Amino acid sequence: MKHILRSFFSFFLVLSFAVMQAQETTPKGAVPKPIAPQKTTLEKQTKKEPLQLVPTDVKTEKKNSVAAKTDRYGIRVGLDLYKVTRALYDKDYKGLELVGDYRLTKRYFLAAELGNENKTTADDRVNFTTKGSYIKAGFDYNAYENWLDMENIISIGLRYGFSTFNQQLNNYRIYNANPYFQETPIINSGQKFNGLSASWIEVVAGIKAKVFNNVFMGFSLRLNRLVTNKEPENFSNLYIPGFNRTYDGSFGVGFNYTVTYFVPIYKKKIKPAVVPKK
């Protein structure tokens, strides 16, 4: 134990002597130089480089462009389904109408209809049969703005129609102003009137929509106004092929429901619209 105390006391004396020597060698009033802090590895890694400015040309105009559009031009042909199916439930009617159009410009289409009708009309006083053919030609204006490659049509158009036909008077009743006692009997006739004709102007409003590739379905409403009407003596043209039944002697209405197939001939690319970006 004495040896341990003696060793500890000797070590304390040596340490005290070393401290005294250090105090004597340090000038009075001297400020120790601060030790510069060392940057850690994390600080070196997270140090950001200054942003580099990329020179730009102020004259360069940034533009936004719309995807290019392709318009197809060609012939569309088909038939009127209404006239074909009407013969299935109306035994007094047979008819066929072929329809077609050709795209002339972006908005305008040349259009035509060609048909034949055989129609027996039975009224209270008269029963007659009309047979004949007709042709209508004109144009359609597409008012619908399609997106990209859509080809749907909402149109307004005009036609000039011409029909040649004949009428057969099957039977009739003589008009009786006082039918109190009895009706007048039916008189069978069978008289034919040949070489009849009529022409008219037709306003058309319609829709065509693509349902499959190149296949279109559509319908149209028509308002007709007679221009010429060659009638036989003592008989009026109450029904005209292509014009339909006449009302008030000069007006008529019509309707068709069509299926058509488009035959493309050539294409036109529409340049994309370019709008400066502000």
GROMACS .gro file of C-alpha atoms in nm:
model
  278
    1MET     CA    1   0.000   0.000   0.000
    2LYS     CA    2   0.284   0.237   0.083
    3HIS     CA    3   0.434   0.168  -0.260
    4ILE     CA    4   0.107   0.262  -0.434
    5LEU     CA    5   0.071   0.591  -0.245
    6ARG     CA    6   0.435   0.676  -0.316
    7SER     CA    7   0.387   0.614  -0.693
    8PHE     CA    8   0.067   0.821  -0.710
    9PHE     CA    9   0.237   1.110  -0.523
   10SER     CA   10   0.533   1.104  -0.765
   11PHE     CA   11   0.299   1.112  -1.069
   12PHE     CA   12   0.113   1.414  -0.924
   13LEU     CA   13   0.436   1.609  -0.873
   14VAL     CA   14   0.552   1.545  -1.230
   15LEU     CA   15   0.211   1.658  -1.372
   16SER     CA   16   0.217   1.977  -1.163
   17PHE     CA   17   0.567   2.061  -1.279
   18ALA     CA   18   0.463   2.018  -1.647
   19VAL     CA   19   0.169   2.255  -1.604
   20MET     CA   20   0.385   2.523  -1.446
   21GLN     CA   21   0.633   2.503  -1.733
   22ALA     CA   22   0.355   2.549  -1.989
   23GLN     CA   23   0.225   2.861  -1.812
   24GLU     CA   24   0.566   3.018  -1.811
   25THR     CA   25   0.616   2.971  -2.190
   26THR     CA   26   0.273   3.119  -2.291
   27PRO     CA   27   0.285   3.505  -2.324
   28LYS     CA   28   0.049   3.694  -2.103
   29GLY     CA   29  -0.260   3.835  -2.281
   30ALA     CA   30  -0.210   3.609  -2.583
   31VAL     CA   31  -0.532   3.472  -2.730
   32PRO     CA   32  -0.511   3.118  -2.852
   33LYS     CA   33  -0.581   3.077  -3.225
   34PRO     CA   34  -0.915   2.918  -3.283
   35ILE     CA   35  -0.914   2.586  -3.448
   36ALA     CA   36  -1.095   2.593  -3.782
   37PRO     CA   37  -1.388   2.353  -3.780
   38GLN     CA   38  -1.348   2.060  -4.010
   39LYS     CA   39  -1.623   1.998  -4.265
   40THR     CA   40  -1.788   1.668  -4.229
   41THR     CA   41  -1.830   1.424  -4.513
   42LEU     CA   42  -2.209   1.486  -4.515
   43GLU     CA   43  -2.157   1.861  -4.559
   44LYS     CA   44  -1.920   1.800  -4.850
   45GLN     CA   45  -2.175   1.572  -5.019
   46THR     CA   46  -2.472   1.807  -4.972
   47LYS     CA   47  -2.294   2.114  -5.100
   48LYS     CA   48  -2.491   2.246  -5.400
   49GLU     CA   49  -2.333   2.378  -5.710
   50PRO     CA   50  -2.457   2.718  -5.829
   51LEU     CA   51  -2.734   2.706  -6.093
   52GLN     CA   52  -2.612   2.747  -6.445
   53LEU     CA   53  -2.806   2.992  -6.664
   54VAL     CA   54  -2.889   2.852  -7.007
   55PRO     CA   55  -2.881   3.116  -7.278
   56THR     CA   56  -3.204   3.141  -7.479
   57ASP     CA   57  -3.285   3.306  -7.806
   58VAL     CA   58  -3.553   3.568  -7.739
   59LYS     CA   59  -3.650   3.559  -8.105
   60THR     CA   60  -3.749   3.191  -8.085
   61GLU     CA   61  -4.128   3.159  -8.074
   62LYS     CA   62  -4.272   2.871  -7.883
   63LYS     CA   63  -4.570   2.719  -8.058
   64ASN     CA   64  -4.850   2.480  -7.971
   65SER     CA   65  -4.975   2.263  -8.257
   66VAL     CA   66  -5.291   2.052  -8.300
   67ALA     CA   67  -5.260   1.699  -8.434
   68ALA     CA   68  -5.276   1.675  -8.812
   69LYS     CA   69  -5.610   1.580  -8.968
   70THR     CA   70  -5.673   1.385  -9.287
   71ASP     CA   71  -5.990   1.433  -9.494
   72ARG     CA   72  -6.100   1.154  -9.727
   73TYR     CA   73  -6.271   1.223 -10.057
   74GLY     CA   74  -6.475   0.971 -10.249
   75ILE     CA   75  -6.817   0.833 -10.342
   76ARG     CA   76  -7.081   0.710 -10.099
   77VAL     CA   77  -7.349   0.476 -10.239
   78GLY     CA   78  -7.636   0.287 -10.079
   79LEU     CA   79  -8.012   0.246 -10.063
   80ASP     CA   80  -8.320   0.363  -9.876
   81LEU     CA   81  -8.411   0.096  -9.619
   82TYR     CA   82  -8.752   0.251  -9.559
   83LYS     CA   83  -8.875   0.177  -9.910
   84VAL     CA   84  -8.733  -0.175  -9.905
   85THR     CA   85  -8.888  -0.269  -9.570
   86ARG     CA   86  -9.221  -0.097  -9.640
   87ALA     CA   87  -9.303  -0.361  -9.901
   88LEU     CA   88  -9.289  -0.625  -9.625
   89TYR     CA   89  -9.592  -0.487  -9.438
   90ASP     CA   90  -9.775  -0.281  -9.704
   91LYS     CA   91  -9.916  -0.501  -9.983
   92ASP     CA   92 -10.011  -0.191 -10.184
   93TYR     CA   93  -9.653  -0.061 -10.214
   94LYS     CA   94  -9.332  -0.162 -10.393
   95GLY     CA   95  -9.037   0.065 -10.421
   96LEU     CA   96  -8.661   0.096 -10.440
   97GLU     CA   97  -8.438   0.401 -10.405
   98LEU     CA   98  -8.062   0.420 -10.460
   99VAL     CA   99  -7.877   0.707 -10.296
  100GLY     CA  100  -7.531   0.849 -10.344
  101ASP     CA  101  -7.309   1.148 -10.288
  102TYR     CA  102  -6.963   1.271 -10.380
  103ARG     CA  103  -6.751   1.492 -10.158
  104LEU     CA  104  -6.670   1.799 -10.363
  105THR     CA  105  -6.504   2.021 -10.098
  106LYS     CA  106  -6.455   2.014  -9.724
  107ARG     CA  107  -6.819   2.112  -9.665
  108TYR     CA  108  -7.010   2.049  -9.987
  109PHE     CA  109  -7.131   1.718 -10.131
  110LEU     CA  110  -7.293   1.651 -10.465
  111ALA     CA  111  -7.593   1.427 -10.396
  112ALA     CA  112  -7.850   1.230 -10.594
  113GLU     CA  113  -8.132   0.977 -10.553
  114LEU     CA  114  -8.270   0.744 -10.818
  115GLY     CA  115  -8.580   0.534 -10.760
  116ASN     CA  116  -8.891   0.352 -10.877
  117GLU     CA  117  -9.231   0.319 -10.710
  118ASN     CA  118  -9.551   0.120 -10.756
  119LYS     CA  119  -9.816   0.252 -10.518
  120THR     CA  120 -10.190   0.182 -10.492
  121THR     CA  121 -10.381   0.452 -10.306
  122ALA     CA  122 -10.723   0.375 -10.162
  123ASP     CA  123 -10.931   0.675 -10.054
  124ASP     CA  124 -11.296   0.700  -9.958
  125ARG     CA  125 -11.393   0.806 -10.311
  126VAL     CA  126 -11.119   0.680 -10.537
  127ASN     CA  127 -10.877   0.390 -10.575
  128PHE     CA  128 -10.583   0.431 -10.815
  129THR     CA  129 -10.237   0.290 -10.886
  130THR     CA  130  -9.929   0.498 -10.966
  131LYS     CA  131  -9.621   0.353 -11.136
  132GLY     CA  132  -9.311   0.547 -11.232
  133SER     CA  133  -8.947   0.641 -11.187
  134TYR     CA  134  -8.773   0.952 -11.063
  135ILE     CA  135  -8.435   1.116 -11.020
  136LYS     CA  136  -8.328   1.388 -10.780
  137ALA     CA  137  -7.998   1.577 -10.791
  138GLY     CA  138  -7.849   1.857 -10.588
  139PHE     CA  139  -7.607   1.922 -10.303
  140ASP     CA  140  -7.566   1.888  -9.926
  141TYR     CA  141  -7.381   2.124  -9.693
  142ASN     CA  142  -7.221   1.965  -9.386
  143ALA     CA  143  -7.266   2.194  -9.086
  144TYR     CA  144  -7.095   1.955  -8.843
  145GLU     CA  145  -6.735   2.020  -8.736
  146ASN     CA  146  -6.571   1.679  -8.705
  147TRP     CA  147  -6.283   1.599  -8.469
  148LEU     CA  148  -5.967   1.448  -8.615
  149ASP     CA  149  -6.065   1.169  -8.858
  150MET     CA  150  -6.440   1.161  -8.785
  151GLU     CA  151  -6.664   1.177  -9.093
  152ASN     CA  152  -7.013   1.232  -8.954
  153ILE     CA  153  -7.254   1.467  -9.130
  154ILE     CA  154  -7.533   1.698  -9.017
  155SER     CA  155  -7.647   1.854  -9.341
  156ILE     CA  156  -7.890   2.088  -9.508
  157GLY     CA  157  -7.936   2.052  -9.881
  158LEU     CA  158  -8.136   2.120 -10.193
  159ARG     CA  159  -8.259   1.892 -10.473
  160TYR     CA  160  -8.429   1.928 -10.806
  161GLY     CA  161  -8.649   1.628 -10.876
  162PHE     CA  162  -8.809   1.497 -11.194
  163SER     CA  163  -9.052   1.205 -11.232
  164THR     CA  164  -9.220   1.024 -11.522
  165PHE     CA  165  -9.514   0.796 -11.440
  166ASN     CA  166  -9.861   0.671 -11.527
  167GLN     CA  167 -10.185   0.648 -11.333
  168GLN     CA  168 -10.456   0.382 -11.346
  169LEU     CA  169 -10.798   0.459 -11.208
  170ASN     CA  170 -10.916   0.133 -11.051
  171ASN     CA  171 -11.255   0.239 -10.914
  172TYR     CA  172 -11.437   0.539 -10.775
  173ARG     CA  173 -11.759   0.664 -10.620
  174ILE     CA  174 -11.964   0.953 -10.746
  175TYR     CA  175 -11.984   1.221 -10.485
  176ASN     CA  176 -12.327   1.240 -10.322
  177ALA     CA  177 -12.404   1.560 -10.135
  178ASN     CA  178 -12.705   1.403  -9.959
  179PRO     CA  179 -12.610   1.047  -9.859
  180TYR     CA  180 -12.907   1.014  -9.626
  181PHE     CA  181 -13.081   0.725  -9.793
  182GLN     CA  182 -12.789   0.525  -9.935
  183GLU     CA  183 -12.427   0.539 -10.048
  184THR     CA  184 -12.349   0.560 -10.415
  185PRO     CA  185 -12.217   0.233 -10.558
  186ILE     CA  186 -11.849   0.174 -10.645
  187ILE     CA  187 -11.781   0.213 -11.017
  188ASN     CA  188 -11.497   0.002 -11.159
  189SER     CA  189 -11.293   0.180 -11.423
  190GLY     CA  190 -10.944   0.053 -11.510
  191GLN     CA  191 -10.875   0.364 -11.719
  192LYS     CA  192 -10.502   0.441 -11.767
  193PHE     CA  193 -10.330   0.777 -11.803
  194ASN     CA  194  -9.983   0.753 -11.955
  195GLY     CA  195  -9.705   1.001 -12.028
  196LEU     CA  196  -9.743   1.201 -11.704
  197SER     CA  197  -9.458   1.396 -11.550
  198ALA     CA  198  -9.377   1.636 -11.269
  199SER     CA  199  -9.080   1.831 -11.136
  200TRP     CA  200  -9.016   1.992 -10.801
  201ILE     CA  201  -8.770   2.157 -10.564
  202GLU     CA  202  -8.685   1.973 -10.244
  203VAL     CA  203  -8.529   2.105  -9.921
  204VAL     CA  204  -8.344   1.830  -9.732
  205ALA     CA  205  -8.222   1.811  -9.371
  206GLY     CA  206  -8.038   1.498  -9.270
  207ILE     CA  207  -7.780   1.312  -9.060
  208LYS     CA  208  -7.522   1.049  -9.154
  209ALA     CA  209  -7.309   0.871  -8.893
  210LYS     CA  210  -7.026   0.621  -8.940
  211VAL     CA  211  -7.115   0.296  -8.763
  212PHE     CA  212  -6.841   0.074  -8.905
  213ASN     CA  213  -6.537   0.126  -9.125
  214ASN     CA  214  -6.675   0.303  -9.438
  215VAL     CA  215  -7.036   0.211  -9.346
  216PHE     CA  216  -7.280   0.494  -9.269
  217MET     CA  217  -7.638   0.505  -9.141
  218GLY     CA  218  -7.856   0.810  -9.187
  219PHE     CA  219  -8.198   0.960  -9.225
  220SER     CA  220  -8.343   1.274  -9.378
  221LEU     CA  221  -8.659   1.483  -9.380
  222ARG     CA  222  -8.777   1.651  -9.702
  223LEU     CA  223  -9.014   1.932  -9.789
  224ASN     CA  224  -9.122   1.946 -10.155
  225ARG     CA  225  -9.273   2.215 -10.374
  226LEU     CA  226  -9.401   2.135 -10.723
  227VAL     CA  227  -9.264   2.334 -11.013
  228THR     CA  228  -9.438   2.158 -11.303
  229ASN     CA  229  -9.715   1.898 -11.300
  230LYS     CA  230  -9.859   1.742 -11.615
  231GLU     CA  231 -10.204   1.605 -11.524
  232PRO     CA  232 -10.461   1.410 -11.729
  233GLU     CA  233 -10.809   1.549 -11.793
  234ASN     CA  234 -11.063   1.496 -11.515
  235PHE     CA  235 -10.800   1.341 -11.287
  236SER     CA  236 -10.544   1.489 -11.048
  237ASN     CA  237 -10.199   1.353 -10.970
  238LEU     CA  238 -10.264   1.276 -10.605
  239TYR     CA  239  -9.945   1.070 -10.576
  240ILE     CA  240  -9.618   1.133 -10.763
  241PRO     CA  241  -9.323   0.886 -10.745
  242GLY     CA  242  -9.035   1.050 -10.559
  243PHE     CA  243  -9.253   1.340 -10.452
  244ASN     CA  244  -9.503   1.133 -10.252
  245ARG     CA  245  -9.858   1.240 -10.190
  246THR     CA  246  -9.953   1.595 -10.280
  247TYR     CA  247 -10.116   1.829 -10.030
  248ASP     CA  248 -10.308   2.138 -10.139
  249GLY     CA  249 -10.203   2.057 -10.494
  250SER     CA  250  -9.838   2.166 -10.473
  251PHE     CA  251  -9.672   2.064 -10.146
  252GLY     CA  252  -9.540   1.729 -10.029
  253VAL     CA  253  -9.323   1.579  -9.757
  254GLY     CA  254  -9.086   1.283  -9.755
  255PHE     CA  255  -8.856   1.076  -9.539
  256ASN     CA  256  -8.583   0.819  -9.596
  257TYR     CA  257  -8.363   0.596  -9.383
  258THR     CA  258  -8.042   0.495  -9.556
  259VAL     CA  259  -7.741   0.268  -9.529
  260THR     CA  260  -7.443   0.365  -9.747
  261TYR     CA  261  -7.088   0.251  -9.815
  262PHE     CA  262  -6.805   0.497  -9.867
  263VAL     CA  263  -6.551   0.431 -10.144
  264PRO     CA  264  -6.242   0.650 -10.080
  265ILE     CA  265  -6.065   0.790 -10.386
  266TYR     CA  266  -5.802   1.023 -10.244
  267LYS     CA  267  -5.702   1.203  -9.925
  268LYS     CA  268  -5.616   1.557  -9.826
  269LYS     CA  269  -5.406   1.645  -9.524
  270ILE     CA  270  -5.515   1.947  -9.325
  271LYS     CA  271  -5.225   2.150  -9.190
  272PRO     CA  272  -5.236   2.164  -8.809
  273ALA     CA  273  -5.344   2.491  -8.658
  274VAL     CA  274  -5.049   2.678  -8.505
  275VAL     CA  275  -5.111   2.912  -8.212
  276PRO     CA  276  -4.829   3.122  -8.059
  277LYS     CA  277  -4.775   3.036  -7.695
  278LYS     CA  278  -4.788   3.338  -7.467
   0.00000   0.00000   0.00000
